[in-house]
CSV table of C-alpha atoms and ligand atoms in Angstrom, one decimal:
chain,number,residue,atom,x,y,z
A,1,UNK,CA,30.5,-33.6,-45.6
A,2,UNK,CA,29.1,-37.2,-45.7
A,3,UNK,CA,26.5,-37.9,-48.2
A,4,UNK,CA,23.6,-40.4,-47.6
A,5,UNK,CA,24.1,-44.0,-48.4
A,6,UNK,CA,22.3,-44.7,-51.7
A,7,UNK,CA,20.5,-48.0,-52.4
A,8,UNK,CA,19.1,-49.3,-55.7
A,9,UNK,CA,16.6,-52.1,-55.6
A,10,UNK,CA,16.1,-54.4,-58.6
A,11,UNK,CA,12.8,-56.2,-58.7
A,12,UNK,CA,10.4,-57.8,-61.2
A,13,UNK,CA,7.3,-58.7,-59.3
A,14,UNK,CA,5.1,-57.7,-56.4
A,15,UNK,CA,7.8,-55.8,-54.6
A,16,UNK,CA,7.0,-56.7,-51.0
A,17,UNK,CA,10.7,-56.7,-50.2
A,18,UNK,CA,11.1,-53.4,-52.0
A,19,UNK,CA,8.3,-52.0,-49.8
A,20,UNK,CA,9.8,-53.4,-46.6
A,21,UNK,CA,13.1,-51.6,-47.4
A,22,UNK,CA,11.4,-48.4,-48.3
A,23,UNK,CA,9.4,-48.6,-45.1
A,24,UNK,CA,12.5,-49.2,-43.0
A,25,UNK,CA,14.1,-46.0,-44.6
A,26,UNK,CA,10.9,-44.0,-43.8
A,27,UNK,CA,10.9,-45.3,-40.2
A,28,UNK,CA,14.6,-44.4,-39.7
A,29,UNK,CA,15.7,-48.0,-39.4
A,30,UNK,CA,18.0,-47.7,-42.5
A,31,UNK,CA,20.4,-44.8,-42.5
A,32,UNK,CA,20.2,-44.2,-46.2
A,33,UNK,CA,17.8,-43.7,-49.1
A,34,UNK,CA,16.3,-45.8,-51.8
A,35,UNK,CA,17.4,-43.8,-54.8
A,36,UNK,CA,16.3,-46.1,-57.7
A,37,UNK,CA,14.2,-49.0,-58.6
A,38,UNK,CA,15.4,-51.1,-61.6
A,39,UNK,CA,12.7,-53.4,-63.2
A,40,UNK,CA,12.3,-55.4,-66.3
A,41,UNK,CA,8.5,-55.5,-65.9
A,42,UNK,CA,6.7,-52.2,-66.8
A,43,UNK,CA,3.4,-53.5,-65.5
A,44,UNK,CA,4.6,-55.0,-62.2
A,45,UNK,CA,3.3,-54.0,-58.8
A,46,UNK,CA,6.8,-52.9,-57.8
A,47,UNK,CA,6.9,-50.2,-60.4
A,48,UNK,CA,3.6,-48.9,-59.1
A,49,UNK,CA,5.0,-49.0,-55.5
A,50,UNK,CA,8.0,-46.9,-56.6
A,51,UNK,CA,5.7,-44.4,-58.2
A,52,UNK,CA,3.7,-44.1,-55.0
A,53,UNK,CA,6.8,-43.7,-52.9
A,54,UNK,CA,8.1,-41.1,-55.3
A,55,UNK,CA,11.2,-43.1,-56.1
A,56,UNK,CA,12.9,-42.9,-59.5
A,57,UNK,CA,12.7,-46.0,-61.6
A,58,UNK,CA,14.5,-47.3,-64.6
A,59,UNK,CA,12.2,-49.7,-66.3
A,60,UNK,CA,13.2,-51.6,-69.5
A,61,UNK,CA,12.1,-54.4,-71.7
A,62,UNK,CA,15.0,-56.9,-72.4
A,63,UNK,CA,13.4,-57.6,-75.8
A,64,UNK,CA,14.4,-54.1,-76.9
A,65,UNK,CA,18.1,-54.9,-76.5
A,66,UNK,CA,20.4,-57.2,-78.5
A,67,UNK,CA,21.8,-58.9,-75.5
A,68,UNK,CA,22.0,-58.7,-71.7
A,69,UNK,CA,25.2,-56.6,-71.6
A,70,UNK,CA,23.5,-53.9,-73.7
A,71,UNK,CA,20.8,-53.2,-71.1
A,72,UNK,CA,23.1,-53.7,-68.2
A,73,UNK,CA,25.4,-51.0,-69.5
A,74,UNK,CA,22.4,-48.7,-69.4
A,75,UNK,CA,21.7,-49.8,-65.9
A,76,UNK,CA,25.3,-49.1,-64.9
A,77,UNK,CA,25.0,-45.6,-66.3
A,78,UNK,CA,21.9,-45.0,-64.2
A,79,UNK,CA,23.6,-46.4,-61.1
A,80,UNK,CA,26.8,-44.3,-61.6
A,81,UNK,CA,24.8,-41.1,-62.2
A,82,UNK,CA,23.2,-41.5,-58.8
A,83,UNK,CA,26.4,-42.8,-57.1
A,84,UNK,CA,24.7,-45.9,-55.9
A,85,UNK,CA,26.4,-47.6,-53.0
A,86,UNK,CA,24.5,-50.9,-52.8
A,87,UNK,CA,22.4,-53.0,-55.2
A,88,UNK,CA,19.6,-54.9,-53.5
A,89,UNK,CA,18.1,-57.7,-55.7
A,90,UNK,CA,14.6,-58.4,-54.5
A,91,UNK,CA,12.8,-60.8,-56.7
A,92,UNK,CA,14.7,-59.7,-59.8
A,93,UNK,CA,14.0,-62.5,-62.3
A,94,UNK,CA,16.9,-61.9,-64.6
A,95,UNK,CA,20.4,-63.3,-64.3
A,96,UNK,CA,23.0,-60.6,-63.9
A,97,UNK,CA,26.1,-60.7,-66.1
A,98,UNK,CA,29.7,-59.7,-65.4
A,99,UNK,CA,28.9,-56.2,-66.6
A,100,UNK,CA,27.1,-55.6,-63.3
A,101,UNK,CA,28.7,-58.4,-61.1
A,102,UNK,CA,32.3,-57.2,-61.7
A,103,UNK,CA,31.5,-53.5,-61.2
A,104,UNK,CA,29.5,-54.1,-58.1
A,105,UNK,CA,31.4,-57.0,-56.5
A,106,UNK,CA,30.9,-56.8,-52.8
A,107,UNK,CA,28.1,-54.2,-53.3
A,108,UNK,CA,25.3,-56.4,-54.7
A,109,UNK,CA,23.1,-58.6,-52.5
A,110,UNK,CA,20.2,-60.9,-53.0
A,111,UNK,CA,17.5,-62.6,-50.8
A,112,UNK,CA,16.6,-66.2,-51.4
A,113,UNK,CA,13.8,-68.1,-49.8
A,114,UNK,CA,15.7,-71.2,-48.6
A,115,UNK,CA,18.7,-72.0,-46.5
A,116,UNK,CA,21.4,-72.0,-49.2
A,117,UNK,CA,23.2,-73.9,-50.5
A,118,UNK,CA,20.0,-76.0,-50.4
A,119,UNK,CA,17.3,-75.3,-53.0
A,120,UNK,CA,18.9,-72.6,-55.2
A,121,UNK,CA,17.0,-71.3,-58.3
A,122,UNK,CA,13.3,-71.0,-58.9
A,123,UNK,CA,10.5,-72.1,-56.6
A,124,UNK,CA,12.8,-72.6,-53.6
A,125,UNK,CA,9.9,-72.8,-51.1
A,126,UNK,CA,8.2,-75.5,-53.1
A,127,UNK,CA,11.4,-77.4,-53.6
A,128,UNK,CA,12.0,-77.5,-49.8
A,129,UNK,CA,8.4,-78.4,-49.1
A,130,UNK,CA,8.3,-81.2,-51.6
A,131,UNK,CA,11.7,-82.5,-50.5
A,132,UNK,CA,10.3,-82.9,-46.9
A,133,UNK,CA,13.1,-81.0,-45.0
A,134,UNK,CA,12.1,-80.1,-41.5
A,135,UNK,CA,13.9,-76.8,-41.5
A,136,UNK,CA,14.1,-74.2,-44.2
A,137,UNK,CA,14.4,-70.5,-44.2
A,138,UNK,CA,15.8,-67.4,-45.8
A,139,UNK,CA,19.3,-66.5,-46.9
A,140,UNK,CA,20.7,-63.1,-47.8
A,141,UNK,CA,23.9,-63.4,-49.8
A,142,UNK,CA,26.3,-61.5,-52.0
A,143,UNK,CA,25.8,-61.9,-55.7
A,144,UNK,CA,28.6,-63.5,-57.7
A,145,UNK,CA,28.6,-65.0,-61.2
A,146,UNK,CA,26.6,-68.2,-60.2
A,147,UNK,CA,23.0,-69.0,-59.4
A,148,UNK,CA,22.6,-68.2,-55.6
A,149,UNK,CA,26.2,-69.1,-54.9
A,150,UNK,CA,27.7,-65.9,-53.4
A,151,UNK,CA,29.0,-65.6,-49.8
A,152,UNK,CA,26.3,-65.8,-47.2
A,153,UNK,CA,25.6,-62.7,-45.1
A,154,UNK,CA,22.6,-63.8,-43.0
A,155,UNK,CA,20.3,-66.7,-42.6
A,156,UNK,CA,17.2,-67.3,-40.6
A,157,UNK,CA,15.6,-70.7,-40.2
A,158,UNK,CA,11.9,-71.8,-39.9
A,159,UNK,CA,10.6,-75.3,-39.0
A,160,UNK,CA,8.2,-77.0,-41.4
A,161,UNK,CA,5.6,-78.6,-39.2
A,162,UNK,CA,3.4,-81.5,-40.0
A,163,UNK,CA,0.4,-79.2,-40.4
A,164,UNK,CA,2.1,-76.8,-42.8
A,165,UNK,CA,0.9,-76.4,-46.3
A,166,UNK,CA,2.8,-74.7,-49.1
A,167,UNK,CA,0.7,-71.7,-48.5
A,168,UNK,CA,1.4,-71.5,-44.8
A,169,UNK,CA,5.1,-72.1,-45.4
A,170,UNK,CA,5.2,-69.3,-47.9
A,171,UNK,CA,3.6,-67.0,-45.3
A,172,UNK,CA,6.2,-68.0,-42.7
A,173,UNK,CA,9.0,-67.2,-45.2
A,174,UNK,CA,7.4,-63.9,-46.1
A,175,UNK,CA,7.3,-62.9,-42.5
A,176,UNK,CA,11.1,-63.7,-42.0
A,177,UNK,CA,11.8,-61.6,-45.2
A,178,UNK,CA,9.9,-58.7,-43.8
A,179,UNK,CA,12.4,-58.1,-41.0
A,180,UNK,CA,15.6,-59.8,-42.3
A,181,UNK,CA,16.2,-57.9,-45.5
A,182,UNK,CA,15.8,-54.4,-44.0
A,183,UNK,CA,18.0,-55.4,-41.1
A,184,UNK,CA,20.8,-56.6,-43.4
A,185,UNK,CA,20.5,-53.5,-45.6
A,186,UNK,CA,20.9,-51.4,-42.4
A,187,UNK,CA,24.1,-53.2,-41.6
A,188,UNK,CA,25.5,-52.2,-45.0
A,189,UNK,CA,24.4,-48.6,-44.6
A,190,UNK,CA,26.1,-48.5,-41.2
A,191,UNK,CA,29.4,-49.9,-42.7
A,192,UNK,CA,29.3,-53.0,-40.6
A,193,UNK,CA,29.7,-55.7,-43.2
A,194,UNK,CA,33.1,-57.1,-44.3
A,195,UNK,CA,33.8,-59.8,-46.7
A,196,UNK,CA,37.0,-62.0,-46.7
A,197,UNK,CA,36.8,-64.8,-49.2
A,198,UNK,CA,33.5,-66.5,-48.4
A,199,UNK,CA,33.5,-65.3,-44.8
A,200,UNK,CA,31.2,-62.4,-44.0
A,201,UNK,CA,31.6,-60.6,-40.7
A,202,UNK,CA,29.2,-58.2,-39.1
A,203,UNK,CA,30.9,-55.8,-36.8
B,1,GRF,C1,10.9,-63.3,-52.5
B,1,GRF,O1,10.4,-64.5,-52.0
B,1,GRF,C2,12.4,-63.4,-52.5
B,1,GRF,O2,12.9,-64.3,-51.5
B,1,GRF,C3,12.7,-64.0,-53.9
B,1,GRF,O3,11.8,-63.4,-54.7
B,1,GRF,C4,10.6,-63.1,-54.0
B,1,GRF,C5,10.3,-61.6,-54.3
B,1,GRF,O4,9.0,-61.2,-53.8
B,1,GRF,N1,14.1,-63.7,-54.2
B,1,GRF,P1,8.6,-59.7,-53.7
B,1,GRF,O5,8.6,-59.2,-55.2
B,1,GRF,O6,9.6,-59.0,-52.9
B,1,GRF,O7,7.2,-59.7,-53.1
């Protein structure tokens, strides 16, 4: 008997990517289930979204722990208890440590609002806008020990036009994220993604 593919989303903010993935599951576009939300922000919109969608959440305050590995070990216990297959970082504003990275190598992905390796880190949309690049976009990549350095799974580009403002660019990026992240998660649920060194193949 095959069990359903189980996804955990980690998020700290508004949770639009979390919602997009939940919606794709509901619509039958991802063959799996969102089994858990992990968040370090008890009052965030994403925690409320999980409650409304009836999805379990593990919400913690990093200040209650002596170091990162202590709360990550608790997260690992929550993931293992639910037999999570894939960790989806979606605006999770904490760095992950080897406790999670090593246990979930090849099973943890992130979405970043630039065409990596350009503009890693915070405020990627603003960095690209201020730099004056003509093309930017969205990257979905595996998570390794570095900052937005893991093997690239998918990218989608968008042009920055003369009339664009930071606000209009943010909205273009959001609209790419709406379709791209659920699509990539569905590839994982369907077992289509293979990783060989830094080369990712979608079958
Ligand atoms: C998104 O822009 C994503 O690319 C970045 O963090 C943001 C999260 O937004 N990693 P939301 O919480 O999903 O609305």
